[in-house]
Structure formats: C-alpha cells, structure tokens
Amino acid sequence: MAVTEATPTPVSLSAVDAPDQPLVTPELEDLYRGFERELLIPLWTQIGDLMPLHPGSKASPHLWRWSNLVQLADRAGHLVPVGRGGERRAIALANPSLGGRPFATPTLWAAIQYLMPGEDAPEHRHTQHAFRFVVEGEGVWTVVNGDAVAMRRGDFLPQGGWAWHAHHNAATTPMAWIDGLDIPFAYYTESQFFEYGRDRISDAERITPPRSRSEKLWGHPGLRPVSQPEPTTTSPLLAYRWRDTDRALAEQLELEAGGHPGTVEPGHAAVRFVNPTTARDVVPTMRTEMHRVVAGTTTAPRREVGSSVYQVFDGTGTVTVGGSTWTVQRGDMFVVPSWEPMTVVSTATPDDSESEALDLFRFSDAPILEALHLHRAETMKDSR
Amino acid sequence: MAVTEATPTPVSLSAVDAPDQPLVTPELEDLYRGFERELLIPLWTQIGDLMPLHPGSKASPHLWRWSNLVQLADRAGHLVPVGRGGERRAIALANPSLGGRPFATPTLWAAIQYLMPGEDAPEHRHTQHAFRFVVEGEGVWTVVNGDAVAMRRGDFLPQGGWAWHAHHNAATTPMAWIDGLDIPFAYYTESQFFEYGRDRISDAERITPPRSRSEKLWGHPGLRPVSQPEPTTTSPLLAYRWRDTDRALAEQLELEAGGHPGTVEPGHAAVRFVNPTTARDVVPTMRTEMHRVVAGTTTAPRREVGSSVYQVFDGTGTVTVGGSTWTVQRGDMFVVPSWEPMTVVSTATPDDSESEALDLFRFSDAPILEALHLHRAETMKDSR
Amino acid sequence: MAVTEATPTPVSLSAVDAPDQPLVTPELEDLYRGFERELLIPLWTQIGDLMPLHPGSKASPHLWRWSNLVQLADRAGHLVPVGRGGERRAIALANPSLGGRPFATPTLWAAIQYLMPGEDAPEHRHTQHAFRFVVEGEGVWTVVNGDAVAMRRGDFLPQGGWAWHAHHNAATTPMAWIDGLDIPFAYYTESQFFEYGRDRISDAERITPPRSRSEKLWGHPGLRPVSQPEPTTTSPLLAYRWRDTDRALAEQLELEAGGHPGTVEPGHAAVRFVNPTTARDVVPTMRTEMHRVVAGTTTAPRREVGSSVYQVFDGTGTVTVGGSTWTVQRGDMFVVPSWEPMTVVSTATPDDSESEALDLFRFSDAPILEALHLHRAETMKDSR
Amino acid sequence: MAVTEATPTPVSLSAVDAPDQPLVTPELEDLYRGFERELLIPLWTQIGDLMPLHPGSKASPHLWRWSNLVQLADRAGHLVPVGRGGERRAIALANPSLGGRPFATPTLWAAIQYLMPGEDAPEHRHTQHAFRFVVEGEGVWTVVNGDAVAMRRGDFLPQGGWAWHAHHNAATTPMAWIDGLDIPFAYYTESQFFEYGRDRISDAERITPPRSRSEKLWGHPGLRPVSQPEPTTTSPLLAYRWRDTDRALAEQLELEAGGHPGTVEPGHAAVRFVNPTTARDVVPTMRTEMHRVVAGTTTAPRREVGSSVYQVFDGTGTVTVGGSTWTVQRGDMFVVPSWEPMTVVSTATPDDSESEALDLFRFSDAPILEALHLHRAETMKDSR
C-alpha cells in the first residue's frame, strides 16, 4: 500500500554539510565510492545537518487565508462527491518546505473539511488521532461509536484513535470546519491501521440530541462517574463547548484584573483541552488549546521544540513567526515550526466591541516531545 | 544549519494514491490547480498512501556484512583524521529505500565507529541518545562526564542524551564498534541540541580503572544507592558487561531445561538492558536487547510496529525478514522495518563447540511507540 | 504533646487467640514469663487475631441521627466559644468499638461543625487532609489561602493538607455542616504537623464573591489553565457545587433510561469528586462521592476492604450494614466498617415528589488502600 | 476472628488534652453528658493529642539484645512444636509503649524465627508483606511458590504478600533469623486475608540448588528478562545475597575515597533493596536497607516521619535515639519511633580487623508515607 522504491537510491556525498572536510584525494574518492557501493554514509560529511547546535526546522512559517480555503472547499463541494474510498472531503495544508506532501508541519496534518446539505461521510476508524474545531457555522453531526455529537461555532471535538466515526450534515447549508490529525507522525513512525465501517449510519443515529451521551457522562467539572474509574488513553468527552471555553478564558482575565494568578502572561489567557480521566492532553500525540489575547497586548516572544498550527477564532492582530509577519483575522491558519520564535499583537478598533480580543485556537505535537523528554521552551521576556 | 528550501515545492497531484477518483473534467483540473496555488492537497487523492490498512514501511529489509564494514572503516582510519568538526569516524548504514539518507530505518541510526591506536575523539554532548556495542576487540575507553569506561567484546554501553563524552584508544591496535543513536527521530522531530566540549580530555581521565564509577555505584543486582533515590531519564549505569549478559541468557536456558518459565519461546532466551533507576529502557527512545537462539531452533515469525536493527554477536544462522533471507555470521547487521515479519533459524556444525547458539544484539524504537500507545506486536505461532 | 506512657505496659499472654496451643507446663510458663520480661510475644498465641482469614473490623456499624447532632451542636454554640486553642466547634463521631476515641472508623474522623452568626474560627493549617460537606443551610464562608469560598446546601469543599484556612459566619443564623478528616490515620502513622495562623482574617477576605478564585480557575469541564500544567497532590478546586453534582447524577440516570452505560448499577448513579489536575481523588487519603439511589431500588450487597462514613443528603431509605439495619433520613450519618456488607433500599411516598431518590454523600479511606495495593471489593449480585 | 467489643466503650472527657477549656458549669457538664450518650467527642478537648505541632510517637525507643532473643528462641525450640495453627515459631518484639501488643512500632512487626534441625514450617499465604534477614547461620530453606531459596548470613529475602511459602531446616543445627512484616499496619487498616497451604512441601522442593529460580531470572544487574516486561507490586527476586550487598557498600566507600559522590554522608554507605521490575521498594509497605558506618564515624542526627527497626549485622557502636543511648553489637535490635532523632557512632578497637565498620540492617514504613505524600525528613548537620 505504501510506496516503497524498488531500486536503491544512490547514496550521494555531493552535498556535504560539515566543516573541515578531509582533503579530497583519489584515495578518498575511492573510499567514498566504496561507501556508496555498500550503502554507507560517513558522519563527518553530514553532521552539520543531522546534529545542529539547535533545531532549524525543515518546515516554513506560512499563512493560509480562510476565505481562500472556504472558497476552494465550496468548489470541491460541487465537483467532488464524498464517499467510500476517498472517505472525506478534506483538503490539507501543504507546508511549502516539506516536499509537496500534505503536511502542515513535519508531525501535524491540518485540513478544512466540507459537507454539503444532506451529505454523509461514511464510517471508518483509524489509529491516527484526530479532532475537529469549528470556526463558523453549525448543522453537521459527528457520530462517534454511535453517539451523535453536534458541531457548532467554537466547539472543540476530540476524536481518539480507533473510534468508529461518521459525519452527516443535517442542515440546509454547507458547513466547513477544520480537522487536525497526527497523520504525518503516524506516517513517519509507520504505525497506522485503518478499517472501514458502515457505509451509512442508521436513522437512529441521525437524531439531534441537545447533549451527547459523552457530555452527560463526562461534562461536569471535577466530577467523575464512579462506574468509570480507569484512565483511558484518549478523552471520552467528545465535545468541549464554546460556552465553557469562553467563560474559562473570561474568568482568567477576571482573576488577573483582581491581582490574582491565572493567565499565562498579562493580557493573555489560555486553556488546554484535557482528558477528564487523566487531566492530560486529549490524545497522546496532540496538544490542543484556546488562547485569548486582549486587544492592545503584545505577547512575549516564545519558542519551543516541536511545531504548532493555529487558527484565528475571532478578533484581529499581527502575528510574527521567525522572519514572517502577517495580519490575521477570523479563520486564518498559520504554522509555527520548531524553535521558531512567535509573538502576537492583538489589535482592535474602538468601535468594534465584539472583537476586543484575539482568540486563537492552537494545536501542537508537544505531548510527543514531552513523553520522550525532548521538550524545551524559552520565553524571551525582554525583547519587546 | 539545517537545510530549509527557499522556494516552495510545487504541490503535485499527479501521483494519486487512492481508488475511485472523481472523473477528471476541466472544472476539476481547474480546482486542482487552485489547490496547488494555495498549497493545498486533498485527502481523497492521498488516502491510500497516508492511511493504509496496516503499516507498509518506507524502509527495506537489508543486510550489511561486517567484513565490508570493517574493511572500509579501516581504510577511513588511514585516510580521514578524527577531530573537531567531523567529531567521530563513524560510518552509517543507509537504508536503500530512505532516499540516500544515512538512516538505517526511519527512526534509527546505526554506524560502525573506528579509532586508530592512540587516537582521541573530542568531547561533545548532544540531546540525541546513543549507545555503543562491541562485537570484537578492546582497548578503547569512553569517558562520560569524566568517568572512564572500558569497552570490550560483548559490552553494551548506553550514552544518555546531553552527557559529555569523548573516546580514546589506549591500545596498540585499531578498534571498531557500533554506535546506535536516535538521530533520524531527533532530525524528524527537530529536537536536537549540540555543544562542543574540550578538544582533549585530561590525563587524569586517561586512567584505565578495571571498573567505572558508574558500575561501582549502580552495578549490583537489586541494590540501589540510598543517596540516589530519584528516577533519571537515562541509565546512570554506563556499562553492561558481557559476563553478566552471557550468564543471564545461560540461566534462562537452564530454567527452561528445568521446566520453568523464563525464555521468550522454546530455545530463545532474551534480556533487555534497563535503567536501574526505573527498570525501564536505558534511554527514552531506544530499546536494547540481547537474544540467544539455541542451535536447531527456529523462532516463531513475529512482526511489530516500529523498526529494529540487529547485529550478530556470535554463531551462525539464517534470518528472514519480509521477503529477504540471509545467512548471517558474526558482526553482520540487518534491518527489520515496521510490521515486516521476521524469523531466525539458528544453525551450528557438530564440531563447532563455541557456536552452539546464535547471539543477536538488537535495538529498536519500541519505547517511542509504547510511550505514545502506538505499539502493536503479533506472533504467528503456527506458520512453520 | 502526644501521650506516651512512661512505664512499660506488661505483656500479657492470658488472652490467647489461636487454636492448638502447646500444653501448659511449668517449663512453658517459665518461658512465657521470660518473654514478658524481655518484651516479647510469640506469634502462635496471637495469630488468630493478627492474621485472620479475612478482615473482621474492630469498628462497629453505627448510626447517628442528625437531629441529635444539631441539637447538641446548637447547645455547644451557646456554651462553648470558638477561638484559639480549641480552634473549632467541631463535635466528632466516636465509634462505640474504638475505645472511646473520637474516631468514626479506624482511619476516618467525622464531625459536625457549628458556627453562630458573626462568629469566626481562627486561621491555622495542618497536614491532615479535610473536607466540608453541607447538608443544610448557608452563610458560612471558608477562607483558604485567602480565597473566600461560600458554603451552601449540597456543596462539597475539599481542604488539602497544609493549606491555611479559617471560617466566618456572615449570616444571621447559625450554620452546621460536616467535616471529614484523616485525623485517625495521621494519628496512627504519627505524621501530623500543625501551625497557627492569624487570629482573625482581614476585612478584605470577608467579601462574599459569588464564585471563588479557585472556581474561576479550575471549575470548567475538561479545561485546564495553561498556566498550571503540573499535577498537585490535593485539589486546587475548593468548591464542587450542588448544581453540578445534581445534574451529573440526573444525566447518568438519563443515560440509563436510554439504554446506555453510566450508572453503577440499575437505579444507582454515583459521581466521585476528583482533583482536576490528576482526575484522581481530591486528597491522597480520602475518597469522596455522591450516590443517588432511585426510589424503589435496592442496591446489590457490597463489601470492600477499608471503611466509609455516609451522610444522607436527601430522601429516605433503609440501610443495612453487617447485622444492623436502620431507616434513614436527611442528615443521618452512619459508618460502614471494613469488609462489612452494605445494602441500601431507597423508599418514597407517592405524594412526596421532592424525594424521589435517596442521595447519599460518602467518604472512605479507599485511596490509602489502593495506593498500597491492599484494596479488594466484592459485589454479591445474586443475594437478594 | 478479630476481637470486637460487644458493649460500647463509654466516651470519657476526663482526660482533656487541650489548652483554654471553657469554664466548667452545670450546663457544660450536662452538655458533655449529652455528648457521651450520643457517642460524640468535641475536638476542643482533644486537639492537643490529635493534632500536635509535630509527631510525638506513641512508641518508645527500645533495644532488644540478640543474646536474649536467641536464648529464649532456643528454649521455645525445645518446648513449642511448629505446626498448623500456630504456623511459625516466631517471637515478636513488643514495644513497651504500645499497650502490650506484639508491635515493634505502630506499623511494623519484627520477630526472631527459629527452626530446629529437620523441622518444617507449614505452607500458607497472607496479604501481609514480609521479609527475612539472616544475621547468623545457615541451613534453612524458604520455599516460595515452589522455588527453594537458601538462607545464609547476610542474605535478605523479601516475601511479597499472597505468595505461598514454607520453610524447612535442612541442617543439623538450629537456625535463627528475623522476620519483618507489616502486620500492625494490616491490622490497623483491616486489610488482611490468609489461606492455608499444604501441610508439607514435596520432596522435590527439598532440593538445595545453589541458586534459586528467582535469582537465575532476576539476579543480573541492569538486565531484565524480555519475557517479563510488566511491573509487579512486589519483588520477583527472592534473595539478595550478602556478597552483592557487601561489595556495593565497599564500592560506595571506594568512590568516596576517590572524591566521588555515592555515600549518604562521609563514612556512611547505604543500599536499598529494590524490586527489579520497578526499581522501587521490594514491597509496597516496607523499605529495607543495609547501612555501613566506617569506624570512627558519627552520623548526622536525622529524624523522619515514620518508624524504623534496626538490627546490627556486624561491628560495634553507640546508637542514640531520642533520649536513649545504647552500645550495640551483632544481632541487637532497636526501634526508632516517628520523628525521634537518631545518630550512630561506629567504634572499633585497633586489633579488631574484622569489625572496621558498623553494618546495620534497617527496615521502615517509609513507602506508606511516601505513597500518601506524608513523608518528611530532616538532617541536623551541625549538631555534633
């Protein structure tokens, strides 16, 4: 199934990336040809690329405009049917420096998914972990192991690996949202399994309950069902509603206004979506957070090992990642590669009472790096 | 430092890897060109490659002969000096299907390292985890954070990330050994840090104590220094001596002969090298083991998620990995890609009393997969 | 401070608790006198008591009526001032079989606490873990590390060890509630530390905010402040409000009605109060839960290692613990000793629409037993 | 089985242990009588005893002389048969301040066990964790789940709860050793289960192999059987031999002599016996260690929460615990109650080349306190 190449790639020593190479003599050239024949590559020609002083990402900072994403997704909605085989009308961000692969960063997949009114996406399951985040609209339902979960603006919906899931659009208008998955990491580690489910979910699953079963069981602060004492690898809570997220962010800012700790830094509140059975990330491979930067605030430049993808949920601002600076607005998506510093300036016009803060949804591969003790982060407090 | 490309790679939809594609119309072609302009790639053209039913590795099974490795390393010993910049005379296995990179598998680096008599390899440290394993010879010392550790046939020497280390050959003959590192994984996750140390270690560190400080503190079965109660990420025990490994394997076979559990399967003993502060793998990213397959034994075919590199320590046999079969002997190295079944037949001639078993050193990326709950393994018991 | 006895207690062998004792001869009597002189006791005379086939608790099942507790607390409110030295107007349950000590069970302390209008209980801190639970009334505030937390009917308020805390009654009526602590366990393990704080809290802490700081930071389902990534030993959430607890129980019963899992057994919903930084018990030594048994339901007899204290929050029913059976109503407290089977029958009168279920608050020492791998539980499903 | 009292103990308020009690009036006396009737005890009369500023142990420091223990055990060997019912010829230390119970400390049981030549102690199992430590002699075998393990001077033999075990003396002389168990803690927490096994072990189990099966599988430093990847609650290694322990202590002192860390403090080496599947204590309730204090060394006074029992393995010295000071020699046992400071002076005569150090075996309840986050320790460095 995966593409493996039949003929060995010749080993090339032409692109030496290390200082102080030995003088090239006929004997050395002959030795290097011997290495090539035996499929060997010396460290001393490669060490600069392989073992740098600090990470220098293969990926580039890049911004995708939501208006373009939605427009192309809508055209695909009219031209490309959804069904078994292609499975989903999902269109992925392809980082310009990652060799034309559909990878937003080396580890993360990010896509816009789009369903026309009345459409179904067929049931399947896979070991790749996923989530959905809704920047606008409503009407689509995701059905996870038979539990129908509504998707609405601001909602975050984790989708742990190996759970059966399908989608259907019960509304009279198309709906777009974003999918995040660890597809590149699973591809790299060659750990993927996939199974097809039913082509269509049952009518009983097309119900539209106000609250999913998962929320009834797990959606209560600090309360755990006595019937479910064991930790699970992925979150059993299938929807984190905007009403809760919004309130948590607002209350952190209230604490800050009262002189109490709670925010990440002045004017910058943030919550992490966590698995209620462990209080850790919702899936083992991705961290998911919502950040609120109050208008007028500039965040401290920060860099960390590992990569992130952001989507602007609301507000406007200016984002700088490494050498790139963009003005951003609702829905825009951008990538922060490993060890690239990032800073955000939240802007607002006086007459725009709705956009008093820049709300940013973020996901990253931090749990991978933390689990393996490879994580480092650095905040440059004084550099503004 | 790392090679990042200045010009975006064009996104190509020419190599579609999925069934049931929509009919190509001028409108669809126009849409696909729109995707390319916006750096987007649809899932439905890629899903077969990205989300296969089970892992199909990008890497190939491959064997490297020790005689060839040593011969080329020796030639390099005469032509290429060891020093600051190149850092080590290490020559890496380059899997024929991994694009000409010095990667034995997608996650693992394996190399032969070689030091001429009297040579020093300068001190440095890096976040990549490493180990050394000695298939033959002695005389080289590795100096880790000032602790001089002898290296001799059969010894396993873990080298946790971010520890200072240098090597020197105190013997009158060259010496070869193998290095294993997680360089490809660190490269992929972009988590590498590196620092140069002293160009030469001190004379006091050139001593040749019979037992390193690490062994005095940590080399006692079931006994932990009261002064060291906290777990550490990597093993503080810097040498696992062949005498202990050999005895552990022999005693597992004694237990089996007495009708008691202990071996992995009949005729197949195995020990894992573990961190004495946690009883888990010596480093967070690599599993390291020694296997002994008694002559006449055929191991059950087994496959697992994640990749391994093996080196034959002693004995002879036939190894089958996926569709490849090799006869192997001392020093030969081979690669087992993710989800490829492997089986071993241990052979021996009646008059070869020394080689009554095939001893195999193995390292793998299993701790990465286990930490992230991505590991699966399968033994096909009946397929012989 | 603790009472230690100056004169050795004579060792007595008169109360032998084991079968098959050796024949008493003059020589044996002389040996036993030798044991007594040397402060020695043979196992063979004691094994029946010390090492029984299964636990047989030193404590008795017992019920305390809330009406009596409140009446005596109120009389104490008029006779005994609250202040430094006595610290709290708390009156503890003394199990009739625990030697006249103020211990509800061998490990657990349970008391009614009572504050008159305008009264203050002075600030202190101790390593013993505590909680408060409110069966009726409101108006008292607990101030924990400067955070003022309202106490109202149905609220559960954990109080992790070593946090400063004081109480004040801001209402015009007295208020009673229950305290649960691990005082007997701390007394037994001799692990207690205690410090006096301020005699009076500041006026700024007498504010009556609708929501404590702890709730603003931690009271959101599945959302963790990014500024607080580390687990803490005790819960940072200082109030678990009745509105949330009630809804969680009701939704478990809704799930059950829809044919979905969620309840502990048919007609029996239950939630555990957990630390939002770990999803485990709010303190390391006590488990705290709220149970709802629907009218008409009889719970399966169940016994477990370790002891519990219950308080009836609402409804009426019949409770059987070991050989004791009581009819219970709001506020009544009872004790379940280790390994004693317990069953509950929830009753209701047709015209009492409010009391359609028996709500039981429970606390136990289960986390102690689980942390040490000593926990066992058994449900006798068929014995009704 | 356990002794529970049929008639309630009257609650007494006569022994008030708290300052600033309210003035005794007829009304107060009447209230207190009301409390007594309802089985209630006010906190304000008890707080000084229950919630002291720091632990003040109920137990006393005490020393038992080995010569007395052995003499009485030998007399018991001639008078009291070993068999089903009494189970073991074990004679327990009864702390003089613990009410005449066979408890060395509130949590720990310590006993001398004694077997005559040819005697058997019958098989049983219990949830209480145990160990044996041999201060002198050899010849007894302990058979654990069918694995025959020799016991010799200096050996430490853990015995995790719920394992079947028997003993037999294969020698021609009696043998004594000490048993340590968590009997008092299990008694207090009421968590004990017990089962009888075979009255006599089989002849096949009477073999005397030089090395037990457990040692063959687990007795190799840093090496774990691949067939046993899961952690276990108690140690699978059934014997920690003196040769290893002695060498580990000697090598810590060698490191110290070379200027390297390793010892606990100057002249004081110590190792902890650990479970090779977790690198943590051999059983969840007891810590076991061997300490070596070089002649001429005085250890820094140290106190900690929780209690310990020591046995002198070799050498002579002076031990101070709280207000008690004893000179000690081989086999002597003493108790260190919670929070009592302890210091040791190791002494030696110039012509006594064998006793150049004081070797102390120690066991404590520290894992209980650590698991529940109740542990505190304090070293007073300057007080000599």
XYZ file of C-alpha atoms in Angstrom, chain B residues 152-290:
139
model
C 35.365 -4.864 25.453
C 33.743 -7.557 23.320
C 30.152 -8.132 24.400
C 29.823 -4.968 26.424
C 26.863 -2.683 25.985
C 27.381 0.991 26.853
C 24.395 3.333 26.902
C 25.017 7.041 26.462
C 22.062 9.158 27.554
C 21.441 12.442 25.792
C 23.201 15.596 26.953
C 26.077 13.802 28.730
C 29.581 14.957 27.846
C 31.587 12.210 26.207
C 34.865 11.538 24.421
C 36.716 8.397 23.357
C 40.364 7.397 23.271
C 42.081 4.296 22.026
C 44.661 3.207 24.608
C 45.635 0.067 22.706
C 48.179 -0.603 20.040
C 45.672 -1.842 17.513
C 42.675 -0.182 15.872
C 39.262 -0.901 17.338
C 35.793 -0.964 15.795
C 32.410 -0.976 17.470
C 28.871 0.020 16.598
C 27.037 3.150 17.594
C 23.256 3.321 17.782
C 21.500 6.662 18.005
C 18.061 8.164 17.552
C 19.476 10.716 15.090
C 16.716 10.187 12.489
C 13.991 10.606 15.086
C 15.574 13.730 16.547
C 16.047 15.028 12.997
C 12.429 14.334 12.188
C 11.045 15.880 15.382
C 13.528 18.777 15.113
C 14.510 18.498 18.731
C 18.337 18.490 18.522
C 20.778 20.475 20.613
C 24.537 20.098 20.467
C 27.501 21.563 22.350
C 31.230 21.235 21.871
C 33.324 20.237 24.880
C 37.059 20.095 25.418
C 39.229 19.189 22.457
C 41.176 16.756 24.591
C 40.319 15.028 27.833
C 42.730 15.363 30.730
C 45.481 12.898 31.542
C 43.647 12.015 34.722
C 40.765 10.777 32.584
C 43.120 8.542 30.590
C 43.382 6.153 33.506
C 42.234 2.644 32.892
C 40.352 1.560 36.008
C 39.028 -2.013 35.963
C 35.553 -0.791 36.887
C 33.993 2.564 36.113
C 32.489 4.745 38.818
C 29.064 4.105 37.334
C 29.465 0.367 37.805
C 30.602 0.767 41.397
C 27.505 2.786 42.175
C 24.890 1.032 40.067
C 26.197 -2.371 39.002
C 24.699 -4.508 41.791
C 21.582 -6.610 41.246
C 18.533 -5.261 43.117
C 20.600 -2.779 45.125
C 20.109 0.942 44.824
C 22.308 3.582 46.431
C 20.320 5.275 49.186
C 21.970 8.533 48.136
C 20.263 8.317 44.707
C 16.547 7.875 45.322
C 15.177 9.729 42.268
C 14.481 8.181 38.860
C 16.540 9.519 35.978
C 15.524 9.729 32.331
C 18.555 7.777 31.140
C 20.560 4.999 32.729
C 23.335 6.027 35.143
C 24.937 2.602 34.582
C 27.417 3.173 31.755
C 28.477 -0.411 31.061
C 26.576 -3.688 30.937
C 29.326 -6.312 30.862
C 29.257 -9.394 28.690
C 29.922 -11.666 31.667
C 26.584 -10.641 33.193
C 24.668 -10.733 29.925
C 26.011 -14.140 28.998
C 25.163 -15.581 32.404
C 21.639 -14.178 32.340
C 20.996 -15.798 28.976
C 22.500 -19.092 30.076
C 20.386 -19.151 33.231
C 17.178 -18.536 31.297
C 18.008 -21.619 29.257
C 18.741 -23.531 32.461
C 15.293 -22.573 33.755
C 13.734 -23.740 30.508
C 15.620 -27.030 30.741
C 14.167 -27.459 34.250
C 10.638 -26.879 33.035
C 10.300 -23.349 34.362
C 9.333 -20.147 32.574
C 11.946 -17.579 31.653
C 12.679 -17.728 27.936
C 10.703 -15.866 25.287
C 9.885 -19.091 23.483
C 11.494 -22.550 23.462
C 15.195 -22.259 22.699
C 15.099 -18.465 22.652
C 16.398 -16.520 25.665
C 16.498 -12.731 25.760
C 17.393 -9.923 28.124
C 16.664 -6.239 27.906
C 19.162 -3.653 29.090
C 17.348 -1.390 31.572
C 17.887 1.800 33.540
C 18.456 0.730 37.173
C 16.570 3.794 38.468
C 13.337 2.829 36.701
C 13.701 -0.734 35.388
C 12.690 0.662 32.003
C 14.653 1.122 28.780
C 18.107 2.688 29.136
C 17.058 5.723 27.103
C 13.548 7.033 26.298
C 13.812 6.440 22.551
C 15.593 3.122 22.097
C 15.119 -0.436 23.332
C 18.246 -2.558 23.513
C 18.315 -6.323 23.952
C 20.485 -9.401 23.591
